[in-house]
PDB file of C-alpha atoms in Angstrom:
ATOM      1  CA  MET A   4       5.027  -8.836 -10.947  1.00  0.00           C
ATOM      2  CA  THR A   5       8.200  -8.785 -13.053  1.00  0.00           C
ATOM      3  CA  THR A   6      11.667  -7.418 -12.354  1.00  0.00           C
ATOM      4  CA  GLY A   7      11.306  -4.820 -15.106  1.00  0.00           C
ATOM      5  CA  GLY A   8       7.861  -3.825 -13.907  1.00  0.00           C
ATOM      6  CA  VAL A   9       9.071  -3.319 -10.334  1.00  0.00           C
ATOM      7  CA  ALA A  10      12.027  -1.230 -11.551  1.00  0.00           C
ATOM      8  CA  ARG A  11       9.710   0.993 -13.585  1.00  0.00           C
ATOM      9  CA  ALA A  12       7.299   1.350 -10.687  1.00  0.00           C
ATOM     10  CA  TYR A  13      10.043   2.584  -8.357  1.00  0.00           C
ATOM     11  CA  ASP A  14      11.454   4.896 -11.004  1.00  0.00           C
ATOM     12  CA  ARG A  15       8.026   6.539 -10.867  1.00  0.00           C
ATOM     13  CA  TRP A  16       8.054   6.579  -7.057  1.00  0.00           C
ATOM     14  CA  ALA A  17      11.531   8.146  -6.855  1.00  0.00           C
ATOM     15  CA  PRO A  18      10.525  11.854  -6.869  1.00  0.00           C
ATOM     16  CA  VAL A  19       8.090  11.446  -3.966  1.00  0.00           C
ATOM     17  CA  TYR A  20       9.301   8.298  -2.185  1.00  0.00           C
ATOM     18  CA  ASP A  21      10.875  10.025   0.828  1.00  0.00           C
ATOM     19  CA  LEU A  22       7.854  12.258   1.308  1.00  0.00           C
ATOM     20  CA  VAL A  23       5.304   9.434   1.033  1.00  0.00           C
ATOM     21  CA  PHE A  24       7.118   6.568   2.756  1.00  0.00           C
ATOM     22  CA  GLY A  25       9.780   8.271   4.862  1.00  0.00           C
ATOM     23  CA  PRO A  26       7.603   8.959   7.920  1.00  0.00           C
ATOM     24  CA  VAL A  27       5.644   5.687   7.593  1.00  0.00           C
ATOM     25  CA  PHE A  28       8.761   3.507   7.684  1.00  0.00           C
ATOM     26  CA  ARG A  29      10.875   5.613  10.082  1.00  0.00           C
ATOM     27  CA  ARG A  30      10.494   3.282  13.076  1.00  0.00           C
ATOM     28  CA  GLY A  31      11.205   0.176  11.006  1.00  0.00           C
ATOM     29  CA  ARG A  32      14.333   1.733   9.495  1.00  0.00           C
ATOM     30  CA  ALA A  33      15.681   2.676  12.907  1.00  0.00           C
ATOM     31  CA  ASP A  34      14.993  -0.781  14.365  1.00  0.00           C
ATOM     32  CA  ALA A  35      16.554  -2.569  11.375  1.00  0.00           C
ATOM     33  CA  ILE A  36      19.716  -0.468  11.542  1.00  0.00           C
ATOM     34  CA  ARG A  37      19.964  -0.995  15.290  1.00  0.00           C
ATOM     35  CA  ALA A  38      19.679  -4.764  14.783  1.00  0.00           C
ATOM     36  CA  ALA A  39      22.254  -4.769  11.963  1.00  0.00           C
ATOM     37  CA  GLU A  40      24.748  -2.785  14.005  1.00  0.00           C
ATOM     38  CA  ARG A  41      24.632  -5.264  16.863  1.00  0.00           C
ATOM     39  CA  ILE A  42      26.785  -7.358  14.516  1.00  0.00           C
ATOM     40  CA  GLY A  43      28.211  -4.597  12.348  1.00  0.00           C
ATOM     41  CA  GLY A  44      31.027  -4.860   9.833  1.00  0.00           C
ATOM     42  CA  ARG A  45      30.268  -4.986   6.121  1.00  0.00           C
ATOM     43  CA  ILE A  46      26.532  -4.508   5.598  1.00  0.00           C
ATOM     44  CA  LEU A  47      24.555  -4.988   2.382  1.00  0.00           C
ATOM     45  CA  GLU A  48      21.315  -3.059   2.134  1.00  0.00           C
ATOM     46  CA  VAL A  49      19.154  -4.622  -0.565  1.00  0.00           C
ATOM     47  CA  GLY A  50      16.581  -2.204  -1.926  1.00  0.00           C
ATOM     48  CA  VAL A  51      18.512   0.828  -0.686  1.00  0.00           C
ATOM     49  CA  GLY A  52      16.202   3.058  -2.742  1.00  0.00           C
ATOM     50  CA  THR A  53      16.864   6.769  -2.261  1.00  0.00           C
ATOM     51  CA  GLY A  54      19.400   5.979   0.461  1.00  0.00           C
ATOM     52  CA  ILE A  55      17.169   7.432   3.146  1.00  0.00           C
ATOM     53  CA  SER A  56      18.629   5.086   5.763  1.00  0.00           C
ATOM     54  CA  LEU A  57      22.319   5.560   4.859  1.00  0.00           C
ATOM     55  CA  PRO A  58      23.058   8.535   7.150  1.00  0.00           C
ATOM     56  CA  GLN A  59      21.785   6.534  10.118  1.00  0.00           C
ATOM     57  CA  TYR A  60      24.473   3.849   9.897  1.00  0.00           C
ATOM     58  CA  SER A  61      27.531   4.264  12.071  1.00  0.00           C
ATOM     59  CA  GLY A  62      30.705   5.282  10.269  1.00  0.00           C
ATOM     60  CA  ALA A  63      32.349   2.241  11.868  1.00  0.00           C
ATOM     61  CA  ASN A  64      30.533   0.000   9.363  1.00  0.00           C
ATOM     62  CA  ARG A  65      30.980  -0.346   5.604  1.00  0.00           C
ATOM     63  CA  ILE A  66      27.730  -0.126   3.653  1.00  0.00           C
ATOM     64  CA  VAL A  67      26.930  -1.403   0.166  1.00  0.00           C
ATOM     65  CA  GLY A  68      23.536  -0.506  -1.294  1.00  0.00           C
ATOM     66  CA  VAL A  69      21.781  -2.057  -4.290  1.00  0.00           C
ATOM     67  CA  ASP A  70      18.445  -1.386  -5.931  1.00  0.00           C
ATOM     68  CA  LEU A  71      16.632  -2.090  -9.212  1.00  0.00           C
ATOM     69  CA  SER A  72      15.680   1.531  -9.829  1.00  0.00           C
ATOM     70  CA  ASP A  73      18.211   3.870 -11.437  1.00  0.00           C
ATOM     71  CA  ALA A  74      16.103   6.883 -10.493  1.00  0.00           C
ATOM     72  CA  MET A  75      16.096   5.863  -6.835  1.00  0.00           C
ATOM     73  CA  LEU A  76      19.851   5.226  -6.919  1.00  0.00           C
ATOM     74  CA  ASP A  77      20.514   8.679  -8.377  1.00  0.00           C
ATOM     75  CA  LYS A  78      18.957  10.090  -5.213  1.00  0.00           C
ATOM     76  CA  ALA A  79      20.978   7.699  -3.031  1.00  0.00           C
ATOM     77  CA  ARG A  80      24.252   8.792  -4.670  1.00  0.00           C
ATOM     78  CA  ALA A  81      23.309  12.437  -4.228  1.00  0.00           C
ATOM     79  CA  ARG A  82      22.597  11.776  -0.546  1.00  0.00           C
ATOM     80  CA  VAL A  83      25.997  10.123  -0.101  1.00  0.00           C
ATOM     81  CA  ARG A  84      27.709  13.181  -1.617  1.00  0.00           C
ATOM     82  CA  LEU A  85      25.589  15.681   0.311  1.00  0.00           C
ATOM     83  CA  HIS A  86      26.276  14.085   3.688  1.00  0.00           C
ATOM     84  CA  GLY A  87      29.857  12.991   2.993  1.00  0.00           C
ATOM     85  CA  LEU A  88      29.059   9.367   3.817  1.00  0.00           C
ATOM     86  CA  ASP A  89      32.551   7.914   3.543  1.00  0.00           C
ATOM     87  CA  HIS A  90      31.399   4.651   5.118  1.00  0.00           C
ATOM     88  CA  VAL A  91      29.259   3.909   2.037  1.00  0.00           C
ATOM     89  CA  GLU A  92      31.447   1.605  -0.018  1.00  0.00           C
ATOM     90  CA  ALA A  93      29.265   1.349  -3.127  1.00  0.00           C
ATOM     91  CA  ILE A  94      25.824   2.142  -4.540  1.00  0.00           C
ATOM     92  CA  ALA A  95      24.900  -0.007  -7.539  1.00  0.00           C
ATOM     93  CA  VAL A  96      22.065  -1.447  -9.589  1.00  0.00           C
ATOM     94  CA  GLY A  97      21.274  -4.917  -8.298  1.00  0.00           C
ATOM     95  CA  ASP A  98      18.527  -7.530  -8.357  1.00  0.00           C
ATOM     96  CA  ALA A  99      17.633  -9.034  -4.974  1.00  0.00           C
ATOM     97  CA  ALA A 100      17.059 -12.402  -6.643  1.00  0.00           C
ATOM     98  CA  ALA A 101      20.451 -12.418  -8.416  1.00  0.00           C
ATOM     99  CA  LEU A 102      22.970 -10.551  -6.276  1.00  0.00           C
ATOM    100  CA  ASP A 103      26.295  -9.888  -7.965  1.00  0.00           C
ATOM    101  CA  PHE A 104      28.464 -10.753  -4.961  1.00  0.00           C
ATOM    102  CA  PRO A 105      30.417 -13.863  -3.934  1.00  0.00           C
ATOM    103  CA  ALA A 106      29.118 -16.120  -1.188  1.00  0.00           C
ATOM    104  CA  ASP A 107      29.784 -15.019   2.406  1.00  0.00           C
ATOM    105  CA  SER A 108      30.592 -11.428   1.350  1.00  0.00           C
ATOM    106  CA  PHE A 109      28.726  -9.589   4.115  1.00  0.00           C
ATOM    107  CA  ASP A 110      28.368  -9.682   7.873  1.00  0.00           C
ATOM    108  CA  VAL A 111      24.752  -8.519   7.665  1.00  0.00           C
ATOM    109  CA  VAL A 112      22.160  -8.311   4.897  1.00  0.00           C
ATOM    110  CA  VAL A 113      19.441  -5.722   5.472  1.00  0.00           C
ATOM    111  CA  ALA A 114      16.242  -5.729   3.394  1.00  0.00           C
ATOM    112  CA  GLN A 115      13.836  -2.970   4.376  1.00  0.00           C
ATOM    113  CA  TYR A 116      10.331  -3.286   2.900  1.00  0.00           C
ATOM    114  CA  VAL A 117      11.799  -5.183  -0.063  1.00  0.00           C
ATOM    115  CA  VAL A 118      10.791  -8.840   0.093  1.00  0.00           C
ATOM    116  CA  THR A 119       7.131  -8.220  -0.749  1.00  0.00           C
ATOM    117  CA  ALA A 120       8.233  -6.171  -3.775  1.00  0.00           C
ATOM    118  CA  CYS A 121      10.283  -9.042  -5.252  1.00  0.00           C
ATOM    119  CA  PRO A 122       8.789 -11.036  -8.144  1.00  0.00           C
ATOM    120  CA  ASP A 123      10.344 -14.181  -6.591  1.00  0.00           C
ATOM    121  CA  PRO A 124      10.603 -13.558  -2.822  1.00  0.00           C
ATOM    122  CA  GLU A 125      11.918 -17.006  -1.920  1.00  0.00           C
ATOM    123  CA  ARG A 126      14.730 -16.764  -4.448  1.00  0.00           C
ATOM    124  CA  ALA A 127      15.651 -13.354  -3.028  1.00  0.00           C
ATOM    125  CA  LEU A 128      15.723 -14.797   0.490  1.00  0.00           C
ATOM    126  CA  ASP A 129      18.014 -17.575  -0.743  1.00  0.00           C
ATOM    127  CA  GLU A 130      20.334 -14.921  -2.173  1.00  0.00           C
ATOM    128  CA  PHE A 131      20.396 -13.048   1.134  1.00  0.00           C
ATOM    129  CA  VAL A 132      21.546 -16.214   2.861  1.00  0.00           C
ATOM    130  CA  ARG A 133      24.142 -16.979   0.185  1.00  0.00           C
ATOM    131  CA  VAL A 134      25.934 -13.629   0.444  1.00  0.00           C
ATOM    132  CA  CYS A 135      25.763 -13.488   4.267  1.00  0.00           C
ATOM    133  CA  ARG A 136      28.706 -15.031   6.100  1.00  0.00           C
ATOM    134  CA  PRO A 137      28.135 -17.846   8.603  1.00  0.00           C
ATOM    135  CA  GLY A 138      27.560 -16.233  11.970  1.00  0.00           C
ATOM    136  CA  GLY A 139      25.981 -13.170  10.348  1.00  0.00           C
ATOM    137  CA  GLU A 140      22.345 -12.142  10.119  1.00  0.00           C
ATOM    138  CA  ILE A 141      19.646 -11.274   7.618  1.00  0.00           C
ATOM    139  CA  VAL A 142      17.588  -8.359   8.979  1.00  0.00           C
ATOM    140  CA  ILE A 143      14.240  -7.771   7.294  1.00  0.00           C
ATOM    141  CA  THR A 144      11.457  -5.265   7.774  1.00  0.00           C
ATOM    142  CA  THR A 145       8.415  -6.541   5.994  1.00  0.00           C
ATOM    143  CA  ARG A 146       4.702  -6.325   5.527  1.00  0.00           C
ATOM    144  CA  VAL A 147       2.985  -9.391   6.962  1.00  0.00           C
ATOM    145  CA  GLY A 148      -0.433  -9.966   5.434  1.00  0.00           C
ATOM    146  CA  ALA A 149      -3.422 -11.600   7.047  1.00  0.00           C
ATOM    147  CA  ALA A 150      -3.998 -15.213   6.062  1.00  0.00           C
ATOM    148  CA  THR A 151      -7.745 -15.090   6.708  1.00  0.00           C
ATOM    149  CA  GLY A 152     -10.591 -12.755   7.614  1.00  0.00           C
ATOM    150  CA  LEU A 153     -11.711  -9.411   6.257  1.00  0.00           C
ATOM    151  CA  ARG A 154      -8.209  -7.947   6.149  1.00  0.00           C
ATOM    152  CA  GLY A 155      -6.970 -10.939   4.157  1.00  0.00           C
ATOM    153  CA  SER A 156      -9.828 -10.557   1.689  1.00  0.00           C
ATOM    154  CA  ILE A 157      -9.087  -6.858   1.226  1.00  0.00           C
ATOM    155  CA  GLU A 158      -5.385  -7.553   0.674  1.00  0.00           C
ATOM    156  CA  ARG A 159      -6.137 -10.153  -1.976  1.00  0.00           C
ATOM    157  CA  THR A 160      -8.581  -7.791  -3.698  1.00  0.00           C
ATOM    158  CA  LEU A 161      -5.993  -5.003  -3.794  1.00  0.00           C
ATOM    159  CA  MET A 162      -3.232  -7.169  -5.258  1.00  0.00           C
ATOM    160  CA  PRO A 163      -3.869  -6.297  -8.963  1.00  0.00           C
ATOM    161  CA  VAL A 164      -3.538  -2.609  -8.100  1.00  0.00           C
ATOM    162  CA  THR A 165      -0.614  -2.747  -5.675  1.00  0.00           C
ATOM    163  CA  SER A 166       1.363  -5.100  -7.939  1.00  0.00           C
ATOM    164  CA  ARG A 167       1.405  -2.360 -10.561  1.00  0.00           C
ATOM    165  CA  LEU A 168       2.622   0.038  -7.867  1.00  0.00           C
ATOM    166  CA  GLY A 169       5.544  -2.292  -7.113  1.00  0.00           C
ATOM    167  CA  PHE A 170       4.544  -4.223  -3.987  1.00  0.00           C
ATOM    168  CA  ARG A 171       2.249  -6.924  -2.635  1.00  0.00           C
ATOM    169  CA  THR A 172      -0.470  -6.468  -0.058  1.00  0.00           C
ATOM    170  CA  GLU A 173      -1.072 -10.235   0.193  1.00  0.00           C
ATOM    171  CA  PHE A 174       1.946 -11.821   1.890  1.00  0.00           C
ATOM    172  CA  PRO A 175       1.138 -14.055   4.887  1.00  0.00           C
ATOM    173  CA  TRP A 176       3.792 -15.112   7.396  1.00  0.00           C
ATOM    174  CA  SER A 177       3.481 -18.685   6.098  1.00  0.00           C
ATOM    175  CA  ARG A 178       5.623 -17.722   3.087  1.00  0.00           C
ATOM    176  CA  TYR A 179       8.553 -16.974   5.399  1.00  0.00           C
ATOM    177  CA  ALA A 180       7.863 -20.029   7.536  1.00  0.00           C
ATOM    178  CA  ASP A 181       7.605 -22.363   4.537  1.00  0.00           C
ATOM    179  CA  TRP A 182      10.808 -20.938   3.049  1.00  0.00           C
ATOM    180  CA  ALA A 183      12.692 -21.313   6.338  1.00  0.00           C
ATOM    181  CA  MET A 184      11.680 -24.983   6.455  1.00  0.00           C
ATOM    182  CA  THR A 185      13.614 -25.545   3.220  1.00  0.00           C
ATOM    183  CA  ARG A 186      16.874 -24.304   4.805  1.00  0.00           C
ATOM    184  CA  THR A 187      19.149 -26.073   7.268  1.00  0.00           C
ATOM    185  CA  ASP A 188      21.595 -23.176   7.555  1.00  0.00           C
ATOM    186  CA  ILE A 189      19.410 -20.470   9.092  1.00  0.00           C
ATOM    187  CA  GLU A 190      17.479 -19.932  12.286  1.00  0.00           C
ATOM    188  CA  LEU A 191      14.710 -17.445  13.044  1.00  0.00           C
ATOM    189  CA  VAL A 192      15.938 -15.378  16.001  1.00  0.00           C
ATOM    190  CA  GLU A 193      13.355 -12.591  16.089  1.00  0.00           C
ATOM    191  CA  ARG A 194       9.931 -11.736  14.721  1.00  0.00           C
ATOM    192  CA  ARG A 195       8.498  -8.562  16.196  1.00  0.00           C
ATOM    193  CA  PRO A 196       5.486  -6.503  15.058  1.00  0.00           C
ATOM    194  CA  LEU A 197       6.243  -2.848  14.432  1.00  0.00           C
ATOM    195  CA  PRO A 198       3.963  -0.060  15.651  1.00  0.00           C
ATOM    196  CA  PRO A 199       1.533   1.480  15.191  1.00  0.00           C
ATOM    197  CA  LEU A 200      -0.722  -1.324  13.873  1.00  0.00           C
ATOM    198  CA  GLY A 201       1.582  -4.333  13.589  1.00  0.00           C
ATOM    199  CA  HIS A 202       1.008  -4.743   9.839  1.00  0.00           C
ATOM    200  CA  PHE A 203       4.809  -4.644   9.443  1.00  0.00           C
ATOM    201  CA  SER A 204       7.362  -6.688  11.337  1.00  0.00           C
ATOM    202  CA  LEU A 205      11.069  -6.821  12.080  1.00  0.00           C
ATOM    203  CA  VAL A 206      12.370 -10.291  11.222  1.00  0.00           C
ATOM    204  CA  ARG A 207      15.887 -11.593  11.873  1.00  0.00           C
ATOM    205  CA  PHE A 208      17.439 -14.809  10.608  1.00  0.00           C
ATOM    206  CA  ALA A 209      20.875 -15.945  11.792  1.00  0.00           C
ATOM    207  CA  LYS A 210      23.060 -17.838   9.335  1.00  0.00           C
ATOM    208  CA  LEU A 211      24.473 -20.801  11.195  1.00  0.00           C
ATOM    209  CA  ARG A 212      28.192 -21.509  11.158  1.00  0.00           C
ATOM    210  CA  GLN A 213      27.430 -25.150  10.435  1.00  0.00           C
ATOM    211  CA  SER A 214      24.301 -27.175   9.813  1.00  0.00           C
ATOM    212  CA  GLY A 215      22.334 -27.712  13.005  1.00  0.00           C
ATOM    213  CA  GLU A 216      24.205 -25.091  15.073  1.00  0.00           C
ATOM    214  CA  GLN A 217      22.052 -22.910  17.303  1.00  0.00           C
ATOM    215  CA  PRO A 218      22.570 -19.126  17.111  1.00  0.00           C
ATOM    216  CA  ARG A 219      24.032 -17.407  20.145  1.00  0.00           C
TER     217      ARG A 219
END
């Protein structure tokens, strides 16, 4: 997987993305937004795509959306205009692994079904932490692959195909756990399987105000 390859894949998905993935990810979108708005403020949505989640955010928050795909962003901008979403501060091209924002710029970073589509997921996670202010949260909805068994074997077999489509099927929880062990400034505060089958999860990391502090 490469950054350019992922961008091209989602350019191709853009015309049908809402139809194909909208219903599948509806519950995860709602839960992620609900979690983000418990903190509220200035929220960055990484991988905003067609902007399907933007109308669901409260107008009390300020939303910035970034995505690799120009075609997806064209749809997001059209959605902002159509719905008069004045709380959307900006929609821009952006790479999850190299965010063009200063440190501590956002109260919450939301990444919905994005991490497994990143060529370098751990670098993207580092960027989420960098741009999130201390005391804020990183809210992720994500596929969690099986480490072993038949499902794990199928996911590994499908990887050459799904990589060309712009996402991974093989992504065990250990990748998040191993990454979190490299950080002293974050704490896992929630990991919850999403219905119907639990193949996706809501994951929340709190950014600590100082090293070793426990989240409230």
